Tab-separated table of C-alpha atoms in Angstrom:
chain	number	residue	atom	x	y	z
A	1	VAL	CA	0.000	0.000	0.000
A	2	ILE	CA	2.993	2.314	-0.330
A	3	GLY	CA	1.690	5.312	-2.238
A	4	SER	CA	2.770	8.795	-3.264
A	5	GLY	CA	0.810	10.795	-0.727
A	6	VAL	CA	3.827	10.699	1.580
A	7	PHE	CA	5.689	13.111	-0.759
A	8	PHE	CA	2.716	15.459	-0.914
A	9	LYS	CA	1.613	15.287	2.719
A	10	ALA	CA	5.024	15.330	4.452
A	11	GLU	CA	5.168	19.062	3.724
A	12	ALA	CA	1.548	19.511	4.840
A	13	VAL	CA	2.302	17.782	8.152
A	14	LEU	CA	5.206	20.131	8.863
A	15	LYS	CA	3.007	23.140	8.155
A	16	ALA	CA	0.160	21.788	10.288
A	17	THR	CA	2.494	21.220	13.241
A	18	GLY	CA	4.308	24.526	12.836
A	19	GLY	CA	7.507	22.691	11.999
A	20	ASP	CA	7.323	20.399	15.050
A	21	VAL	CA	8.952	17.211	13.731
A	22	LYS	CA	8.124	15.180	16.858
A	23	THR	CA	4.391	15.918	16.592
A	24	GLY	CA	4.560	14.984	12.930
A	25	ILE	CA	6.093	11.608	13.793
A	26	TRP	CA	3.264	11.006	16.258
A	27	ALA	CA	0.776	11.668	13.450
A	28	TRP	CA	2.483	9.118	11.172
A	29	LEU	CA	2.547	6.584	14.029
A	30	ILE	CA	-1.087	7.079	15.057
A	31	VAL	CA	-2.523	6.775	11.547
A	32	GLY	CA	-0.204	3.841	10.879
A	33	LEU	CA	-1.583	2.106	13.973
A	34	ILE	CA	-5.143	2.832	12.827
A	35	MET	CA	-4.320	1.310	9.435
A	36	ILE	CA	-2.891	-1.829	11.064
A	37	ILE	CA	-5.895	-2.298	13.370
A	38	CYS	CA	-8.515	-1.767	10.659
A	39	SER	CA	-6.724	-3.893	8.062
A	40	TYR	CA	-6.372	-6.718	10.612
A	41	ALA	CA	-10.092	-6.487	11.401
A	42	PHE	CA	-10.989	-6.725	7.706
A	43	ALA	CA	-8.438	-9.505	7.188
A	44	ASN	CA	-10.305	-11.610	9.738
A	45	LEU	CA	-13.464	-11.120	7.685
A	46	ALA	CA	-11.602	-12.020	4.502
A	47	THR	CA	-10.551	-15.350	5.966
A	48	LYS	CA	-14.231	-16.241	6.449
A	49	TYR	CA	-15.752	-14.678	3.322
A	50	GLU	CA	-13.212	-15.861	0.765
A	51	LYS	CA	-14.843	-14.096	-2.196
A	52	VAL	CA	-14.565	-10.574	-0.788
A	53	ASN	CA	-12.800	-8.248	-3.194
A	54	GLY	CA	-12.937	-4.782	-1.725
A	55	VAL	CA	-14.851	-2.592	0.676
A	56	VAL	CA	-18.216	-3.092	-1.096
A	57	ASP	CA	-17.989	-6.845	-0.539
A	58	TYR	CA	-17.111	-6.286	3.121
A	59	ALA	CA	-20.133	-3.992	3.452
A	60	GLU	CA	-22.409	-6.612	1.892
A	61	ALA	CA	-20.990	-9.406	4.056
A	62	THR	CA	-21.566	-7.475	7.284
A	63	LEU	CA	-24.632	-5.294	6.681
A	64	GLY	CA	-26.273	-6.577	3.519
A	65	LYS	CA	-26.599	-5.551	-0.105
A	66	ARG	CA	-28.334	-2.226	0.523
A	67	TYR	CA	-25.461	-0.882	2.629
A	68	GLY	CA	-23.011	-2.311	0.117
A	69	TYR	CA	-24.823	-0.463	-2.661
A	70	TYR	CA	-24.557	2.909	-0.933
A	71	ILE	CA	-20.876	2.337	-0.189
A	72	GLY	CA	-20.328	1.437	-3.850
A	73	TRP	CA	-22.247	4.509	-5.003
A	74	TYR	CA	-20.155	6.729	-2.703
A	75	LEU	CA	-16.946	5.197	-4.066
A	76	THR	CA	-18.168	5.742	-7.637
A	77	VAL	CA	-19.136	9.407	-7.467
A	78	VAL	CA	-17.076	10.829	-4.570
A	79	TYR	CA	-14.209	8.859	-3.074
A	80	GLN	CA	-12.386	7.371	-6.066
A	81	PRO	CA	-12.727	10.252	-8.579
A	82	ALA	CA	-11.935	12.846	-5.893
A	83	LEU	CA	-8.660	11.161	-4.922
A	84	THR	CA	-7.794	10.410	-8.554
A	85	SER	CA	-8.162	14.073	-9.499
A	86	VAL	CA	-5.960	15.133	-6.569
A	87	LEU	CA	-3.217	12.702	-7.674
A	88	ALA	CA	-3.396	14.151	-11.192
A	89	TRP	CA	-2.718	17.589	-9.721
A	90	VAL	CA	0.038	16.291	-7.413
A	91	SER	CA	1.770	14.680	-10.417
A	92	ALA	CA	1.427	17.913	-12.383
A	93	ARG	CA	2.605	19.984	-9.424
A	94	TYR	CA	5.862	18.046	-9.102
A	95	THR	CA	6.322	18.136	-12.877
A	96	CYS	CA	6.102	21.934	-12.715
A	97	VAL	CA	8.629	21.984	-9.854
A	98	LEU	CA	11.038	19.865	-11.917
A	99	LEU	CA	10.612	22.171	-14.922
A	100	GLY	CA	11.093	25.308	-12.821
A	101	ILE	CA	7.492	26.512	-13.134
A	102	ASP	CA	6.593	28.281	-9.879
A	103	ASP	CA	2.840	28.618	-10.402
A	104	ILE	CA	1.321	25.311	-9.238
A	105	VAL	CA	-2.274	26.533	-9.442
A	106	GLY	CA	-2.072	28.305	-12.792
A	107	GLY	CA	-3.104	27.301	-16.281
A	108	THR	CA	0.092	25.385	-17.066
A	109	CYS	CA	-0.112	23.139	-14.014
A	110	MET	CA	-3.830	22.442	-14.405
A	111	THR	CA	-3.351	21.704	-18.112
A	112	ILE	CA	-0.655	19.158	-17.246
A	113	ALA	CA	-2.989	17.675	-14.605
A	114	GLY	CA	-5.724	17.313	-17.214
A	115	LEU	CA	-3.313	15.728	-19.688
A	116	TYR	CA	-2.091	13.247	-17.074
A	117	LEU	CA	-5.689	12.368	-16.229
A	118	ILE	CA	-6.584	11.739	-19.874
A	119	ALA	CA	-3.347	9.862	-20.636
A	120	ILE	CA	-3.720	7.485	-17.677
A	121	TYR	CA	-7.391	6.994	-18.537
A	122	ALA	CA	-6.497	6.198	-22.156
A	123	MET	CA	-3.883	3.660	-21.062
A	124	ASN	CA	-6.430	1.911	-18.845
A	125	ALA	CA	-9.241	2.054	-21.393
A	126	LEU	CA	-7.223	1.004	-24.449
A	127	SER	CA	-4.607	-1.309	-22.948
A	128	PRO	CA	-5.379	-2.564	-19.432
A	129	ILE	CA	-2.468	-5.022	-19.726
A	130	LEU	CA	-0.045	-2.118	-20.248
A	131	ALA	CA	-1.657	-0.280	-17.327
A	132	GLY	CA	-1.084	-3.342	-15.153
A	133	LYS	CA	2.593	-3.564	-16.123
A	134	PHE	CA	3.015	0.160	-15.483
A	135	GLN	CA	1.480	-0.327	-12.039
A	136	VAL	CA	3.885	-3.134	-11.137
A	137	SER	CA	6.973	-1.221	-12.298
A	138	THR	CA	6.033	1.988	-10.475
A	139	THR	CA	5.481	0.049	-7.243
A	140	VAL	CA	9.220	-0.660	-7.157
A	141	ILE	CA	10.108	2.868	-8.309
A	142	LYS	CA	8.136	4.365	-5.392
A	143	LEU	CA	10.590	2.861	-2.936
A	144	ILE	CA	13.705	4.390	-4.517
A	145	PRO	CA	13.277	8.042	-3.421
A	146	LEU	CA	11.713	7.012	-0.101
A	147	VAL	CA	14.542	4.681	0.917
A	148	LEU	CA	17.292	6.979	-0.393
A	149	MET	CA	15.968	9.995	1.504
A	150	ALA	CA	15.327	7.900	4.623
A	151	ILE	CA	18.920	6.631	4.723
A	152	VAL	CA	21.051	9.368	3.168
A	153	GLY	CA	18.938	12.269	4.437
A	154	THR	CA	19.026	10.966	8.001
A	155	ILE	CA	22.793	10.349	7.928
A	156	LYS	CA	23.519	13.773	6.446
A	157	GLY	CA	21.169	15.444	8.910
A	158	LEU	CA	22.923	13.813	11.863
A	159	MET	CA	26.348	14.772	10.511
A	160	THR	CA	25.423	18.407	9.857
A	161	GLY	CA	23.266	18.844	12.954
A	162	VAL	CA	20.151	19.741	10.933
A	163	THR	CA	18.198	16.764	12.294
A	164	VAL	CA	18.895	17.672	15.924
A	165	GLU	CA	18.073	21.317	15.249
A	166	ASN	CA	14.753	20.433	13.586
A	167	PHE	CA	13.821	18.088	16.431
A	168	THR	CA	14.510	20.638	19.164
A	169	ARG	CA	12.559	23.641	17.979
A	170	VAL	CA	9.188	24.643	16.585
A	171	THR	CA	9.025	27.153	13.750
A	172	SER	CA	5.578	28.657	14.304
A	173	GLU	CA	2.618	28.517	16.660
A	174	VAL	CA	-0.296	26.170	15.968
A	175	ALA	CA	-3.796	25.882	17.349
A	176	ALA	CA	-4.031	24.907	20.990
A	177	GLY	CA	-5.578	21.658	22.172
A	178	GLY	CA	-3.726	19.392	19.779
A	179	GLY	CA	-4.802	21.329	16.691
A	180	GLY	CA	-1.548	20.642	14.872
A	181	LEU	CA	-1.631	16.931	15.689
A	182	PHE	CA	-5.247	16.424	14.610
A	183	ALA	CA	-4.746	18.383	11.377
A	184	SER	CA	-1.657	16.273	10.692
A	185	ILE	CA	-3.557	13.043	11.317
A	186	VAL	CA	-6.183	13.967	8.727
A	187	ALA	CA	-3.441	14.903	6.241
A	188	VAL	CA	-1.483	11.695	6.872
A	189	ALA	CA	-4.596	9.577	6.203
A	190	PHE	CA	-4.202	10.456	2.511
A	191	ALA	CA	-0.686	9.018	2.445
A	192	TYR	CA	-1.760	5.715	4.005
A	193	GLU	CA	-4.959	5.293	2.009
A	194	GLY	CA	-5.160	2.186	-0.146
A	195	TRP	CA	-4.649	-0.359	2.627
A	196	ILE	CA	-8.213	-1.662	2.192
A	197	ILE	CA	-7.214	-3.043	-1.222
A	198	ALA	CA	-4.548	-5.241	0.362
A	199	THR	CA	-7.200	-7.010	2.457
A	200	SER	CA	-8.722	-8.565	-0.687
A	201	ILE	CA	-5.714	-10.715	-1.697
A	202	ASN	CA	-6.940	-13.722	0.298
A	203	ALA	CA	-7.768	-15.697	-2.865
A	204	GLU	CA	-4.114	-15.473	-3.946
A	205	LEU	CA	-2.636	-16.820	-0.702
A	206	LYS	CA	-2.161	-20.370	0.502
A	207	ASP	CA	-3.790	-21.005	3.877
A	208	ALA	CA	-5.199	-17.464	3.886
A	209	LYS	CA	-6.677	-17.863	7.382
A	210	LYS	CA	-3.199	-17.896	8.891
A	211	THR	CA	-1.110	-16.013	6.346
A	212	LEU	CA	-3.353	-13.045	5.437
A	213	PRO	CA	-3.524	-11.356	8.880
A	214	LYS	CA	0.212	-11.886	9.403
A	215	ALA	CA	1.069	-10.621	5.913
A	216	LEU	CA	-1.041	-7.492	6.386
A	217	VAL	CA	0.397	-6.641	9.790
A	218	ILE	CA	4.000	-7.187	8.655
A	219	GLY	CA	3.394	-5.260	5.426
A	220	ALA	CA	1.728	-2.410	7.302
A	221	LEU	CA	4.615	-2.193	9.773
A	222	ILE	CA	7.055	-1.924	6.854
A	223	VAL	CA	4.986	0.883	5.299
A	224	VAL	CA	4.832	2.778	8.606
A	225	ALA	CA	8.598	2.416	9.088
A	226	VAL	CA	9.378	3.584	5.538
A	227	TYR	CA	7.115	6.638	5.863
A	228	ILE	CA	8.469	7.681	9.261
A	229	PHE	CA	12.106	7.279	8.243
A	230	TYR	CA	11.437	9.225	5.025
A	231	TYR	CA	9.905	11.984	7.140
A	232	ILE	CA	12.949	11.967	9.453
A	233	GLY	CA	15.267	11.946	6.425
A	234	LEU	CA	13.420	14.949	5.013
A	235	ALA	CA	13.916	16.722	8.342
A	236	GLY	CA	17.630	15.978	8.056
A	237	ALA	CA	17.935	17.246	4.491
A	238	VAL	CA	16.916	20.861	5.065
A	239	SER	CA	15.577	22.957	7.910
A	240	THR	CA	11.844	22.866	8.539
A	241	GLU	CA	11.736	26.618	7.880
A	242	GLU	CA	13.002	26.045	4.338
A	243	ILE	CA	10.521	23.248	3.624
A	244	MET	CA	7.626	25.336	4.933
A	245	ALA	CA	8.801	28.473	3.111
A	246	ASP	CA	9.462	26.685	-0.183
A	247	GLY	CA	6.035	25.021	-0.068
A	248	HIS	CA	5.509	22.994	-3.234
A	249	ALA	CA	9.256	22.941	-4.012
A	250	GLY	CA	10.268	21.812	-0.517
A	251	ALA	CA	10.683	18.114	-1.345
A	252	ALA	CA	12.595	18.848	-4.562
A	253	ASN	CA	14.986	21.180	-2.753
A	254	ALA	CA	15.512	18.544	-0.058
A	255	PHE	CA	16.566	15.943	-2.646
A	256	LYS	CA	18.883	18.451	-4.362
A	257	ASN	CA	20.419	19.461	-1.047
A	258	VAL	CA	21.215	15.844	-0.156
A	259	PHE	CA	22.197	14.432	-3.569
A	260	GLY	CA	23.256	17.497	-5.549
A	261	THR	CA	21.361	19.263	-8.326
A	262	ALA	CA	21.805	16.653	-11.075
A	263	LEU	CA	21.283	13.469	-9.048
A	264	GLY	CA	18.635	15.121	-6.884
A	265	SER	CA	16.658	16.094	-9.991
A	266	LEU	CA	16.986	12.547	-11.355
A	267	ILE	CA	15.681	11.044	-8.114
A	268	PHE	CA	12.861	13.593	-8.144
A	269	VAL	CA	11.842	12.203	-11.538
A	270	PHE	CA	11.228	8.932	-9.678
A	271	VAL	CA	8.925	10.869	-7.343
A	272	ILE	CA	6.890	12.048	-10.332
A	273	VAL	CA	6.782	8.541	-11.818
A	274	SER	CA	5.650	7.126	-8.476
A	275	CYS	CA	2.863	9.730	-8.350
A	276	LEU	CA	1.779	8.690	-11.839
A	277	GLY	CA	1.825	5.071	-10.678
A	278	THR	CA	-0.506	5.907	-7.801
A	279	LEU	CA	-2.688	7.889	-10.204
A	280	ASN	CA	-2.832	4.822	-12.439
A	281	GLY	CA	-3.820	2.599	-9.516
A	282	LEU	CA	-6.637	4.950	-8.563
A	283	MET	CA	-7.756	5.196	-12.186
A	284	VAL	CA	-8.008	1.394	-12.345
A	285	GLY	CA	-10.619	1.525	-9.592
A	286	THR	CA	-12.346	4.662	-10.876
A	287	THR	CA	-12.884	3.314	-14.396
A	288	ARG	CA	-14.413	0.108	-13.007
A	289	ALA	CA	-16.508	1.588	-10.180
A	290	ALA	CA	-19.762	1.906	-12.141
A	291	PHE	CA	-19.135	-1.544	-13.656
A	292	ALA	CA	-18.816	-3.030	-10.156
A	293	LEU	CA	-22.285	-1.694	-9.318
A	294	ALA	CA	-23.778	-2.665	-12.679
A	295	SER	CA	-22.497	-6.233	-12.360
A	296	ARG	CA	-24.744	-6.465	-9.279
A	297	ASN	CA	-27.649	-4.978	-11.297
A	298	GLU	CA	-27.307	-1.817	-9.221
A	299	GLY	CA	-26.692	1.821	-10.068
A	300	PRO	CA	-27.799	3.813	-13.109
A	301	ARG	CA	-28.518	1.801	-16.273
A	302	PRO	CA	-26.845	-1.489	-15.285
A	303	VAL	CA	-27.209	-2.900	-18.806
A	304	THR	CA	-25.191	0.029	-20.177
A	305	PHE	CA	-22.441	0.117	-17.573
A	306	LYS	CA	-21.773	-3.608	-17.354
A	307	GLN	CA	-20.954	-3.837	-21.053
A	308	VAL	CA	-17.368	-4.977	-21.649
A	309	ASP	CA	-15.405	-4.221	-24.818
A	310	GLN	CA	-14.603	-7.480	-26.615
A	311	ILE	CA	-11.175	-6.287	-27.765
A	312	THR	CA	-9.784	-4.508	-24.688
A	313	ASP	CA	-11.841	-6.451	-22.111
A	314	MET	CA	-12.607	-3.122	-20.416
A	315	PRO	CA	-16.001	-1.731	-19.320
A	316	SER	CA	-15.867	1.226	-21.720
A	317	ASN	CA	-19.030	3.015	-20.574
A	318	SER	CA	-17.991	2.713	-16.949
A	319	SER	CA	-14.562	4.094	-17.881
A	320	VAL	CA	-16.046	7.170	-19.556
A	321	LEU	CA	-18.229	7.879	-16.520
A	322	GLY	CA	-15.176	7.527	-14.278
A	323	LEU	CA	-13.211	10.044	-16.353
A	324	PHE	CA	-16.151	12.461	-16.314
A	325	MET	CA	-16.392	12.273	-12.513
A	326	CYS	CA	-12.620	12.833	-12.235
A	327	ALA	CA	-12.932	15.950	-14.402
A	328	LEU	CA	-15.699	17.316	-12.162
A	329	TRP	CA	-13.663	16.722	-9.022
A	330	LEU	CA	-10.532	18.221	-10.601
A	331	LEU	CA	-12.553	21.352	-11.369
A	332	TYR	CA	-13.772	21.427	-7.768
A	333	PHE	CA	-10.265	20.893	-6.377
A	334	TYR	CA	-8.891	23.701	-8.543
A	335	GLY	CA	-11.606	26.217	-7.764
A	336	CYS	CA	-12.568	25.470	-4.185
A	337	THR	CA	-9.440	23.955	-2.606
A	338	LEU	CA	-6.641	25.744	-4.471
A	339	MET	CA	-8.233	29.048	-5.559
A	340	GLY	CA	-10.740	29.511	-2.725
A	341	TRP	CA	-13.681	30.485	-4.930
A	342	ILE	CA	-16.157	29.821	-2.117
A	343	GLY	CA	-13.958	30.732	0.853
A	344	ASP	CA	-14.337	28.630	3.992
A	345	PHE	CA	-17.109	26.615	2.334
A	346	GLY	CA	-14.476	24.788	0.298
A	347	PHE	CA	-13.398	21.451	1.791
A	348	ASP	CA	-10.200	19.574	0.971
A	349	SER	CA	-11.200	16.746	-1.385
A	350	SER	CA	-7.973	14.898	-0.536
A	351	GLU	CA	-9.004	14.530	3.110
A	352	LEU	CA	-12.706	14.537	4.016
A	353	PRO	CA	-13.734	11.769	1.542
A	354	ILE	CA	-11.175	9.501	3.245
A	355	VAL	CA	-12.318	10.436	6.745
A	356	PHE	CA	-15.944	9.698	5.842
A	357	LEU	CA	-15.014	6.235	4.581
A	358	TYR	CA	-13.549	5.530	8.025
A	359	THR	CA	-16.902	6.636	9.462
A	360	CYS	CA	-18.637	4.136	7.177
A	361	TYR	CA	-16.497	1.327	8.590
A	362	ILE	CA	-17.922	1.775	12.108
A	363	PRO	CA	-21.337	0.096	11.472
A	364	MET	CA	-19.511	-2.740	9.709
A	365	PHE	CA	-17.315	-3.441	12.729
A	366	ILE	CA	-20.345	-3.252	15.032
A	367	ALA	CA	-22.025	-5.864	12.827
A	368	VAL	CA	-18.978	-8.116	13.203
A	369	MET	CA	-19.344	-7.984	16.994
A	370	ILE	CA	-23.027	-8.893	16.724
A	371	LYS	CA	-23.036	-11.489	13.936
A	372	GLU	CA	-19.713	-13.320	13.804
A	373	LYS	CA	-20.353	-15.904	16.516
A	374	ASP	CA	-17.813	-18.294	14.975
A	375	PHE	CA	-14.940	-15.912	15.741
A	376	SER	CA	-12.869	-16.190	18.895
A	377	PRO	CA	-13.619	-13.552	21.581
A	378	PHE	CA	-10.467	-11.686	20.550
A	379	LYS	CA	-11.457	-11.497	16.868
A	380	ARG	CA	-15.148	-10.935	17.561
A	381	PHE	CA	-14.930	-8.264	20.252
A	382	VAL	CA	-11.424	-6.946	20.937
A	383	VAL	CA	-10.279	-6.332	17.348
A	384	PRO	CA	-13.562	-4.783	16.086
A	385	LEU	CA	-13.793	-2.597	19.209
A	386	ALA	CA	-10.249	-1.333	18.619
A	387	ALA	CA	-11.190	-0.675	14.977
A	388	ILE	CA	-14.342	1.206	16.031
A	389	ILE	CA	-12.289	3.393	18.386
A	390	SER	CA	-9.751	3.999	15.598
A	391	CYS	CA	-12.415	4.982	13.063
A	392	GLY	CA	-14.184	7.119	15.654
A	393	PHE	CA	-10.908	8.900	16.334
A	394	MET	CA	-10.472	9.609	12.600
A	395	THR	CA	-14.046	10.900	12.430
A	396	TYR	CA	-13.399	13.207	15.390
A	397	ALA	CA	-10.123	14.458	13.894
A	398	GLY	CA	-11.715	15.204	10.528
A	399	PHE	CA	-15.186	16.496	11.345
A	400	ILE	CA	-15.451	17.549	14.999
A	401	HIS	CA	-12.077	18.815	16.230
A	402	PRO	CA	-11.612	21.398	13.407
A	403	VAL	CA	-14.913	23.009	14.440
A	404	ILE	CA	-14.397	23.118	18.212
A	405	SER	CA	-10.763	24.235	17.931
A	406	ALA	CA	-11.232	26.893	15.232
A	407	SER	CA	-9.596	30.231	15.962
A	408	GLY	CA	-9.365	33.619	14.318
A	409	ASP	CA	-11.381	34.251	11.180
A	410	ARG	CA	-11.351	30.604	10.040
A	411	GLU	CA	-14.716	28.842	9.995
A	412	PRO	CA	-14.013	25.203	9.063
A	413	TRP	CA	-17.609	24.194	9.863
A	414	LYS	CA	-18.619	25.733	6.544
A	415	GLY	CA	-16.452	23.350	4.522
A	416	ILE	CA	-17.674	20.383	6.576
A	417	LEU	CA	-21.272	21.539	6.021
A	418	LEU	CA	-20.728	21.672	2.252
A	419	PHE	CA	-19.204	18.188	2.306
A	420	PHE	CA	-22.257	16.787	4.099
A	421	LEU	CA	-24.566	18.612	1.691
A	422	VAL	CA	-22.701	16.904	-1.161
A	423	LEU	CA	-23.103	13.599	0.696
A	424	LEU	CA	-26.819	14.252	1.147
A	425	PHE	CA	-27.185	14.831	-2.593
A	426	VAL	CA	-25.165	11.685	-3.350
A	427	ILE	CA	-27.261	9.546	-0.979
A	428	ALA	CA	-30.540	11.012	-2.277
A	429	SER	CA	-29.577	10.459	-5.915
A	430	GLY	CA	-28.380	6.950	-5.071
A	431	ALA	CA	-31.677	6.199	-3.305
A	432	LEU	CA	-33.676	7.468	-6.289
A	433	ILE	CA	-31.626	5.357	-8.705
A	434	LYS	CA	-32.039	2.301	-6.465
A	435	PHE	CA	-35.797	2.845	-6.175
A	436	LYS	CA	-36.164	3.073	-9.955
A	437	GLY	CA	-33.964	0.010	-10.394
A	438	GLU	CA	-36.014	-2.068	-7.956
A	439	LYS	CA	-39.219	-0.903	-9.640
A	440	ARG	CA	-37.829	-1.918	-13.039
A	441	LEU	CA	-36.748	-5.354	-11.792
A	442	ALA	CA	-40.159	-5.916	-10.209
A	443	ALA	CA	-41.867	-5.075	-13.504
A	444	GLU	CA	-39.544	-7.392	-15.445
A	445	SER	CA	-40.182	-10.302	-13.073
A	446	LYS	CA	-43.943	-10.178	-13.602
């Protein structure tokens, strides 16, 4: 589940904590622990329901098809396209940094983001085999800049004293009451997201009941370690003041400072490629989201969206809808998150959609405690309860704490209100589509 959000959010964490490296490490540790607990809880379900292949299947297994439908609808129109559009911008942003273009919210950057979105979509729609190979190769590439910065950056920072200096002082004040920590936790969630996919590999493992939970915990621990050591390496490469002042160019300058201009730029190319790899992985899910619903005879026009191209073996209509939703969310991200067209009413589409998915997990874990009588007491009660607490903590950090800890002229409740209004529209439209679908099926069965 190693992704590219760590490059993007490491800078955001430093800003949220006012340059407090220690608080940032706590954020990476806490969200990493939440990931481990929740993935272990889902892994236990996967060992019983061997056909589960994602969060929709988990929702159906625990709470039934209706809940699974609404989760699938949310993934189709909000979660997946929102995150995909953000990764398109992140890839474009780092491309602009590499090319020396300072404006990361201007026409050039957004044009590159749009081109990346279309190019990755085209690769998935026209040659899914090529998209799969690209995904595998970029998975390895992602590790190169992370490991290099973790090792070399940390060593250089210890030798020059930058690491000690960054650990012993805070650059700026942050909100009282843990404001910096909670904001960091919400930001870090983006970097860790994707772990739910790893819980669906049970069909590929021998003796999945024993190996899947162990594999997920060990894998998650490796991811947490890599992310934290990268973060420490970044803090050893340059001062936190420089990273916070440089903003979008902070990571690039850190690599150049450690490895020199030429080699640092080359390694930064790997960062861009890894971002494109993550974008590709998200696009794989986005282009198939409507198809996943249609294959269950759910969602709008199931007959249309479950059609598969005979040549490419891709659900073409579902792919087009996925691209359209990505374009809408990219427009929102540009106008409301980057440009502030609607002021405090704009919510960060790289954060709140993830937090809400954690909220959706809570009823599923409660259902495990009620229904799964075959599980041992530890798996039936202790693990789900820990997962409920973890998801509740994420919900508090994302939706409640920003409101009660707001200071100055900021009014974060407005952005949260808009997000829930969007959710209300999504749920209402999903309910209408489901009602019409059930009415159609009833008429056909007569």
